[in-house]
Structures are given as C-alpha cells and as structure tokens.
CSV table of C-alpha atoms in Angstrom, one decimal:
chain,number,residue,atom,x,y,z
A,16,UNK,CA,42.7,1.6,-3.5
A,17,UNK,CA,43.7,4.2,-6.0
A,18,UNK,CA,45.1,4.1,-9.6
A,19,UNK,CA,45.0,7.0,-12.1
A,20,UNK,CA,44.1,10.5,-10.8
A,21,UNK,CA,44.0,13.8,-12.5
A,22,UNK,CA,44.9,16.8,-10.4
A,23,UNK,CA,43.6,20.2,-11.6
A,24,UNK,CA,44.2,23.8,-10.5
A,25,UNK,CA,43.8,27.4,-11.9
A,26,UNK,CA,47.3,28.8,-11.4
A,27,UNK,CA,46.7,31.7,-13.9
A,28,UNK,CA,48.2,32.5,-17.3
A,29,UNK,CA,51.7,31.2,-18.1
A,30,UNK,CA,54.2,32.3,-20.7
A,31,UNK,CA,53.9,29.7,-23.5
A,32,UNK,CA,57.5,30.5,-24.7
A,33,UNK,CA,58.8,30.0,-21.1
A,34,UNK,CA,57.1,26.6,-21.0
A,35,UNK,CA,58.6,25.7,-24.4
A,36,UNK,CA,62.1,26.4,-23.0
A,37,UNK,CA,61.3,23.9,-20.2
A,38,UNK,CA,60.5,21.0,-22.6
A,39,UNK,CA,56.8,21.6,-23.1
A,40,UNK,CA,55.2,21.2,-26.5
A,41,UNK,CA,52.9,24.1,-27.3
A,42,UNK,CA,49.8,23.8,-29.5
A,43,UNK,CA,47.6,26.6,-31.0
A,44,UNK,CA,44.2,25.8,-32.4
A,45,UNK,CA,41.5,28.0,-34.0
A,46,UNK,CA,37.9,27.2,-33.0
A,47,UNK,CA,35.2,27.5,-35.7
A,48,UNK,CA,34.1,30.8,-34.2
A,49,UNK,CA,37.6,32.2,-34.8
A,50,UNK,CA,38.8,32.0,-31.2
A,51,UNK,CA,42.5,31.1,-30.8
A,52,UNK,CA,43.3,28.6,-28.0
A,53,UNK,CA,46.8,27.9,-26.7
A,54,UNK,CA,47.7,24.7,-24.9
A,55,UNK,CA,51.0,23.2,-23.8
A,56,UNK,CA,51.8,19.5,-23.0
A,57,UNK,CA,54.6,17.8,-21.1
A,58,UNK,CA,54.2,14.1,-21.5
A,59,UNK,CA,57.3,12.3,-20.1
A,60,UNK,CA,57.1,8.5,-19.8
A,61,UNK,CA,56.3,7.3,-16.3
A,62,UNK,CA,55.9,10.8,-14.9
A,63,UNK,CA,52.7,12.8,-14.4
A,64,UNK,CA,51.3,13.9,-17.8
A,65,UNK,CA,51.0,17.7,-17.6
A,66,UNK,CA,48.7,20.0,-19.7
A,67,UNK,CA,48.4,23.8,-19.5
A,68,UNK,CA,45.5,25.6,-20.9
A,69,UNK,CA,45.4,29.3,-21.7
A,70,UNK,CA,42.5,29.6,-19.4
A,71,UNK,CA,45.0,29.2,-16.6
A,72,UNK,CA,44.3,25.7,-15.6
A,73,UNK,CA,47.1,23.1,-15.3
A,74,UNK,CA,46.2,19.3,-15.0
A,75,UNK,CA,48.6,16.6,-13.9
A,76,UNK,CA,47.5,13.0,-14.6
A,77,UNK,CA,49.3,9.8,-13.4
A,78,UNK,CA,48.9,6.3,-12.1
A,79,UNK,CA,49.7,6.5,-8.4
A,80,UNK,CA,50.9,2.9,-8.2
A,81,UNK,CA,53.2,3.3,-11.2
A,82,UNK,CA,54.5,6.5,-9.8
A,83,UNK,CA,55.4,5.0,-6.5
A,84,UNK,CA,56.2,1.3,-7.5
A,85,UNK,CA,56.7,1.2,-11.2
A,86,UNK,CA,53.7,-1.1,-11.6
A,87,UNK,CA,50.0,-0.9,-10.8
A,88,UNK,CA,49.3,-4.5,-9.5
A,89,UNK,CA,50.0,-3.6,-5.9
A,90,UNK,CA,47.3,-1.4,-4.3
A,91,UNK,CA,48.1,2.1,-3.0
A,92,UNK,CA,46.5,3.0,0.2
A,93,UNK,CA,45.9,6.2,2.1
A,94,UNK,CA,49.2,5.8,4.1
A,95,UNK,CA,51.1,6.0,0.7
A,96,UNK,CA,49.6,9.3,-0.5
A,97,UNK,CA,51.9,11.8,1.3
A,98,UNK,CA,54.9,10.5,-0.8
A,99,UNK,CA,52.8,10.5,-3.9
A,100,UNK,CA,51.7,14.1,-3.4
A,101,UNK,CA,55.2,15.2,-2.7
A,102,UNK,CA,56.6,13.6,-5.8
A,103,UNK,CA,53.9,15.0,-8.0
A,104,UNK,CA,54.1,18.5,-6.5
A,105,UNK,CA,57.9,18.6,-6.9
A,106,UNK,CA,57.7,17.5,-10.6
A,107,UNK,CA,54.8,20.0,-11.4
A,108,UNK,CA,56.6,22.8,-9.6
A,109,UNK,CA,59.8,22.2,-11.5
A,110,UNK,CA,57.9,22.0,-14.8
A,111,UNK,CA,56.1,25.3,-14.5
A,112,UNK,CA,58.4,27.2,-12.2
A,113,UNK,CA,55.8,27.6,-9.3
A,114,UNK,CA,55.7,26.0,-6.0
A,115,UNK,CA,52.5,23.9,-5.7
A,116,UNK,CA,50.9,21.3,-3.4
A,117,UNK,CA,48.7,19.0,-5.5
A,118,UNK,CA,47.1,17.6,-2.2
A,119,UNK,CA,45.1,20.9,-2.3
A,120,UNK,CA,44.3,20.8,-6.0
A,121,UNK,CA,40.9,19.5,-7.1
A,122,UNK,CA,40.6,16.1,-8.8
A,123,UNK,CA,39.2,16.1,-12.3
A,124,UNK,CA,39.5,12.3,-12.4
A,125,UNK,CA,39.6,9.7,-9.6
A,126,UNK,CA,40.1,5.9,-9.9
A,127,UNK,CA,39.3,3.8,-6.9
A,128,UNK,CA,40.2,0.1,-7.3
A,129,UNK,CA,40.3,-3.2,-5.5
A,130,UNK,CA,41.7,-6.7,-6.2
A,131,UNK,CA,40.6,-10.2,-5.4
A,132,UNK,CA,42.9,-13.2,-5.7
A,133,UNK,CA,40.4,-15.7,-7.3
A,134,UNK,CA,42.9,-18.1,-8.9
A,135,UNK,CA,41.5,-20.5,-11.5
A,136,UNK,CA,38.0,-19.3,-11.1
A,137,UNK,CA,38.8,-15.9,-12.6
A,138,UNK,CA,37.0,-16.8,-16.0
A,139,UNK,CA,34.0,-17.9,-14.1
A,140,UNK,CA,33.8,-14.6,-12.2
A,141,UNK,CA,34.1,-12.6,-15.4
A,142,UNK,CA,31.4,-14.7,-17.0
A,143,UNK,CA,29.1,-14.2,-14.1
A,144,UNK,CA,29.7,-10.5,-14.1
A,145,UNK,CA,28.8,-10.3,-17.8
A,146,UNK,CA,25.2,-11.1,-16.9
A,147,UNK,CA,24.8,-8.0,-14.8
A,148,UNK,CA,23.4,-4.5,-15.8
A,149,UNK,CA,23.9,-1.1,-14.3
A,150,UNK,CA,21.2,1.5,-15.0
A,151,UNK,CA,22.2,4.4,-17.3
A,152,UNK,CA,25.3,2.6,-18.2
A,153,UNK,CA,26.2,0.7,-21.4
A,154,UNK,CA,27.6,-2.8,-20.8
A,155,UNK,CA,30.6,-4.0,-22.8
A,156,UNK,CA,32.6,-7.2,-22.7
A,157,UNK,CA,36.1,-7.3,-24.2
A,158,UNK,CA,37.0,-10.8,-25.1
A,159,UNK,CA,36.9,-13.0,-22.1
A,160,UNK,CA,39.0,-10.8,-20.0
A,161,UNK,CA,37.0,-7.6,-19.2
A,162,UNK,CA,33.5,-6.6,-18.3
A,163,UNK,CA,32.9,-2.9,-18.3
A,164,UNK,CA,29.9,-0.5,-17.7
A,165,UNK,CA,30.2,3.0,-19.2
A,166,UNK,CA,28.4,6.3,-18.7
A,167,UNK,CA,29.3,9.9,-19.2
A,168,UNK,CA,30.0,10.3,-15.5
A,169,UNK,CA,32.0,7.2,-14.7
A,170,UNK,CA,33.3,3.8,-16.0
A,171,UNK,CA,33.3,0.5,-14.0
A,172,UNK,CA,35.4,-2.4,-15.1
A,173,UNK,CA,36.2,-5.9,-13.9
A,174,UNK,CA,39.2,-7.5,-15.6
A,175,UNK,CA,42.0,-10.1,-15.5
A,176,UNK,CA,44.9,-8.1,-14.2
A,177,UNK,CA,47.5,-10.6,-15.4
A,178,UNK,CA,46.2,-10.4,-19.0
A,179,UNK,CA,46.3,-6.5,-18.7
A,180,UNK,CA,49.8,-6.3,-17.0
A,181,UNK,CA,51.6,-9.3,-18.0
A,182,UNK,CA,53.2,-9.6,-14.5
A,183,UNK,CA,53.4,-12.9,-12.7
A,184,UNK,CA,52.3,-11.2,-9.5
A,185,UNK,CA,49.0,-10.5,-11.1
A,186,UNK,CA,48.1,-14.2,-12.0
A,187,UNK,CA,44.6,-15.0,-10.7
A,188,UNK,CA,43.7,-11.4,-9.8
A,189,UNK,CA,40.4,-10.0,-10.5
A,190,UNK,CA,40.6,-6.2,-10.6
A,191,UNK,CA,37.7,-3.9,-10.0
A,192,UNK,CA,38.0,-0.2,-11.0
A,193,UNK,CA,35.6,2.7,-10.7
A,194,UNK,CA,36.8,5.6,-12.8
A,195,UNK,CA,34.9,8.7,-11.7
A,196,UNK,CA,34.9,11.6,-14.2
A,197,UNK,CA,32.2,13.7,-12.4
A,198,UNK,CA,34.1,14.4,-9.3
A,199,UNK,CA,31.9,17.3,-8.3
A,200,UNK,CA,29.0,14.9,-7.9
A,201,UNK,CA,31.2,12.4,-6.1
A,202,UNK,CA,32.4,15.0,-3.6
A,203,UNK,CA,28.7,16.0,-3.0
A,204,UNK,CA,27.7,12.5,-2.4
A,205,UNK,CA,30.5,11.8,0.0
A,206,UNK,CA,30.0,15.2,1.6
A,207,UNK,CA,33.6,16.2,1.4
A,208,UNK,CA,35.6,18.7,-0.6
A,209,UNK,CA,36.8,18.0,-4.1
A,210,UNK,CA,40.4,18.3,-3.4
A,211,UNK,CA,42.9,15.3,-3.7
A,212,UNK,CA,43.4,15.1,0.1
A,213,UNK,CA,39.6,15.1,0.7
A,214,UNK,CA,38.5,12.5,-1.9
A,215,UNK,CA,41.5,10.1,-1.7
A,216,UNK,CA,40.8,8.3,1.6
A,217,UNK,CA,40.5,4.6,2.2
A,218,UNK,CA,37.0,5.3,3.7
A,219,UNK,CA,35.8,7.1,0.6
A,220,UNK,CA,37.3,4.3,-1.7
A,221,UNK,CA,35.5,1.6,0.2
A,222,UNK,CA,32.3,3.4,0.4
A,223,UNK,CA,32.3,4.2,-3.4
A,224,UNK,CA,33.3,0.7,-4.5
A,225,UNK,CA,30.6,-0.9,-2.2
A,226,UNK,CA,28.1,1.5,-3.6
A,227,UNK,CA,28.7,0.3,-7.1
A,228,UNK,CA,28.7,-3.4,-6.2
A,229,UNK,CA,25.3,-2.9,-4.6
A,230,UNK,CA,24.0,-0.9,-7.6
A,231,UNK,CA,25.2,-3.8,-9.8
A,232,UNK,CA,23.1,-6.3,-7.7
A,233,UNK,CA,26.0,-8.1,-6.0
A,234,UNK,CA,25.5,-9.4,-2.5
A,235,UNK,CA,28.6,-9.4,-0.3
A,236,UNK,CA,27.1,-12.3,1.8
A,237,UNK,CA,26.1,-14.6,-1.0
A,238,UNK,CA,28.4,-16.7,-3.1
A,239,UNK,CA,27.9,-16.9,-6.8
A,240,UNK,CA,26.5,-20.2,-7.9
A,241,UNK,CA,26.1,-22.0,-11.3
A,242,UNK,CA,23.1,-21.5,-13.4
A,243,UNK,CA,21.7,-24.8,-12.2
A,244,UNK,CA,22.5,-23.8,-8.7
A,245,UNK,CA,20.7,-20.4,-9.1
A,246,UNK,CA,17.5,-22.2,-10.3
A,247,UNK,CA,17.7,-24.5,-7.4
A,248,UNK,CA,18.3,-21.6,-4.9
A,249,UNK,CA,15.5,-19.6,-6.4
A,250,UNK,CA,13.0,-22.4,-5.6
A,251,UNK,CA,14.4,-22.7,-2.1
A,252,UNK,CA,14.1,-19.0,-1.5
A,253,UNK,CA,10.8,-18.2,-3.0
A,254,UNK,CA,8.9,-21.5,-3.5
A,255,UNK,CA,7.9,-23.0,-6.8
A,256,UNK,CA,5.3,-20.3,-7.7
A,257,UNK,CA,7.6,-17.5,-6.8
A,258,UNK,CA,10.4,-19.1,-8.7
A,259,UNK,CA,8.3,-19.4,-11.8
A,260,UNK,CA,8.0,-15.6,-11.8
A,261,UNK,CA,11.5,-14.7,-10.7
A,262,UNK,CA,13.3,-17.2,-12.9
A,263,UNK,CA,11.6,-15.8,-16.0
A,264,UNK,CA,12.4,-12.3,-14.8
A,265,UNK,CA,16.0,-13.2,-14.3
A,266,UNK,CA,16.4,-14.3,-17.9
A,267,UNK,CA,14.7,-11.3,-19.2
A,268,UNK,CA,16.7,-9.0,-17.0
A,269,UNK,CA,20.0,-10.7,-18.2
A,270,UNK,CA,18.9,-10.2,-21.8
A,271,UNK,CA,17.4,-6.7,-21.7
A,272,UNK,CA,18.5,-5.0,-18.5
A,273,UNK,CA,16.5,-1.9,-17.6
A,274,UNK,CA,14.7,-2.2,-21.0
A,275,UNK,CA,12.7,-5.2,-19.5
A,276,UNK,CA,10.9,-2.5,-17.4
A,277,UNK,CA,9.6,-0.9,-20.5
A,278,UNK,CA,8.9,-4.1,-22.4
A,279,UNK,CA,7.4,-6.4,-19.9
A,280,UNK,CA,6.8,-5.0,-16.4
A,281,UNK,CA,5.5,-2.1,-14.5
A,282,UNK,CA,8.1,0.0,-12.8
A,283,UNK,CA,7.1,-1.2,-9.4
A,284,UNK,CA,7.2,-4.9,-10.4
A,285,UNK,CA,10.4,-4.6,-12.1
A,286,UNK,CA,12.3,-3.0,-9.2
A,287,UNK,CA,10.6,-5.3,-6.6
A,288,UNK,CA,11.7,-8.4,-8.5
A,289,UNK,CA,15.2,-7.1,-9.2
A,290,UNK,CA,15.6,-6.2,-5.5
A,291,UNK,CA,14.5,-9.7,-4.4
A,292,UNK,CA,16.9,-11.4,-6.7
A,293,UNK,CA,19.8,-9.0,-5.7
A,294,UNK,CA,19.2,-9.7,-2.0
A,295,UNK,CA,19.3,-13.4,-2.7
A,296,UNK,CA,22.4,-13.1,-4.7
A,297,UNK,CA,20.9,-14.4,-7.9
A,298,UNK,CA,21.4,-11.7,-10.5
A,299,UNK,CA,24.8,-13.2,-11.4
A,300,UNK,CA,25.6,-16.9,-12.1
A,301,UNK,CA,28.2,-18.8,-13.9
A,302,UNK,CA,28.1,-21.7,-16.4
A,303,UNK,CA,30.8,-23.9,-14.7
A,304,UNK,CA,30.3,-27.1,-12.8
A,305,UNK,CA,27.1,-27.2,-10.8
A,306,UNK,CA,29.0,-27.7,-7.5
A,307,UNK,CA,31.3,-24.7,-7.9
A,308,UNK,CA,30.6,-21.8,-5.5
A,309,UNK,CA,32.4,-18.6,-6.1
A,310,UNK,CA,33.0,-16.7,-2.9
A,311,UNK,CA,31.2,-13.4,-2.8
A,312,UNK,CA,33.2,-10.3,-3.8
A,313,UNK,CA,33.8,-8.6,-0.5
A,314,UNK,CA,35.7,-5.4,0.1
A,315,UNK,CA,37.1,-6.1,3.5
A,316,UNK,CA,36.2,-3.8,6.4
A,317,UNK,CA,39.9,-3.9,7.6
A,318,UNK,CA,40.6,-1.2,5.0
A,319,UNK,CA,38.0,1.2,6.4
C-alpha cells in the first residue's frame, strides 16, 4: 500500500563540519538577495536519502518496499511498518548522532499504491485509462506503458510494473500510485495528524486510492468494455435519444476534458452528463476485441 515516503522533522541546527566527518556532503549556496544557505546530503544507495537544511530540518526519503525487501513489486502493508520505522530511525540516528523515531516525524511526501494482476490485458487497461481526465491535472502518456495525471499537489500514475522493474514477478501487473506532495491537505481531509504513524495506515491508503479512482470516473462495479461495447451499453442505459447526447459528450470529453465545459456546455450540463457516464462505467473504453470485458479496477475491502 506504500512506496516512497519522505519523513521530515525540525531537529535544530547541526554542526556541518560534524556531519562532514560522518560522510555527509556539505553544500553552500548564495541566494540572489545575498543570504547564504548551508545544506548537507547523505545519499547512500538503497538506504534513506538524507538532507539537512540550516533551518534545522532533516528529511529522510526512501522506498519502503526496497528498504524492507530489496524490490518494490511486493506491497508493503501497515503490519510491515514497525520494522520500516525502526530501520529508518536507526539509520537516521546514526547519521546525525541524535536518537530519533521517524514514526513521530511528519511526512513531506506520501506514496499510496496498489497492484492488479491483469495479465495479457495490461495494454488494454492502459489504453482505456488514457481516455480519462482529472480536473486540475495535466494528463501525460509515456509510450504505451504509463498514464499519469500531474498537479502541484499530487501525481497519479498507472503503469506496467514489469516494464518499470524488469522483474519476472511483475509480469502482467498494473500498478496504481498516488504521490501526495501536499500532505497537510491530505491529513486535513483524512482528519488525522500529519505524522508517519497517522498517515500510513491501510485504511487511509484504501480511502485515498478509492477517492482518486472515483474522481477519475472509474466505477468499481462496472467492467471496462470496448468502444463498440460502450456505444451499445450507452443505448441500453439511456435509450437512443439519451445516447445521442451522451455519446457525443463522451467523445468531446475524451478529447477536451474539463475544457469541454468552457467550449460546449454549461457547468451544470457538463457535470450532469459526466456523472451519468461515470456511474454507468462509460468514461473509459478500450479498442480491443468487441467481446473483451476488462474487470473493474477494485481495491479490495479485505485490506481495510
């Protein structure tokens, strides 16, 4: 449920020379206003990447699956976190010479993730997802293996885990990651603290990932059909007259996203039609064989 996280805490000023003796690389930069900023970095391979700022803040960033297992194909769940917190705390403490518990540190970045084994249908899923839009996010496709949605606050991506990792265990796996950069807002929405122990729970991961699936317009109860199947289902769901409106809307939405609201529709009409198609599972479709049904992307309740 979790991948890369960045722990952050104000531990006060440290002696840069002392850090240098412990293997840190110190940097000094001068801002345009003449202010001098000191920073120190300790970036050992496969261990948390540490950064100290002269403001007193230390950050520790690492992939929790790689920390615990040496790879990030297997999911890390809440039951695995005590060991992860212990290892990061011991490493950070040894690096700065101060006893710490990163479970009580704030998170400056939080990656929630989930995997589906979809086998040979992986390319069709990625193609279907490439038709979707997310408000206030820029959509980007990278080759045939990744569909991403970017904003200043977060980044969502669906991708071929085998192509990314090269590991046989990842063949046929569709990976979904939600990288949250604005963890203050996340903590407020979840009504929890901003610490690692408060944010990194399976319940919070499931809730956040489902929230973004819904915002994208995916329906956990509806399979993803072919384009021909989507037209047929639109007629079945809404009748011929309703389908005439909604099918055109679907094509315009796929092409323009939220801009269709400004170009062609009133705000109310736009959101009413988008909601109708999302509830019917018709915002995404694939261009494969007409009889291929892609099971809905469900984050199983067993993990709650």
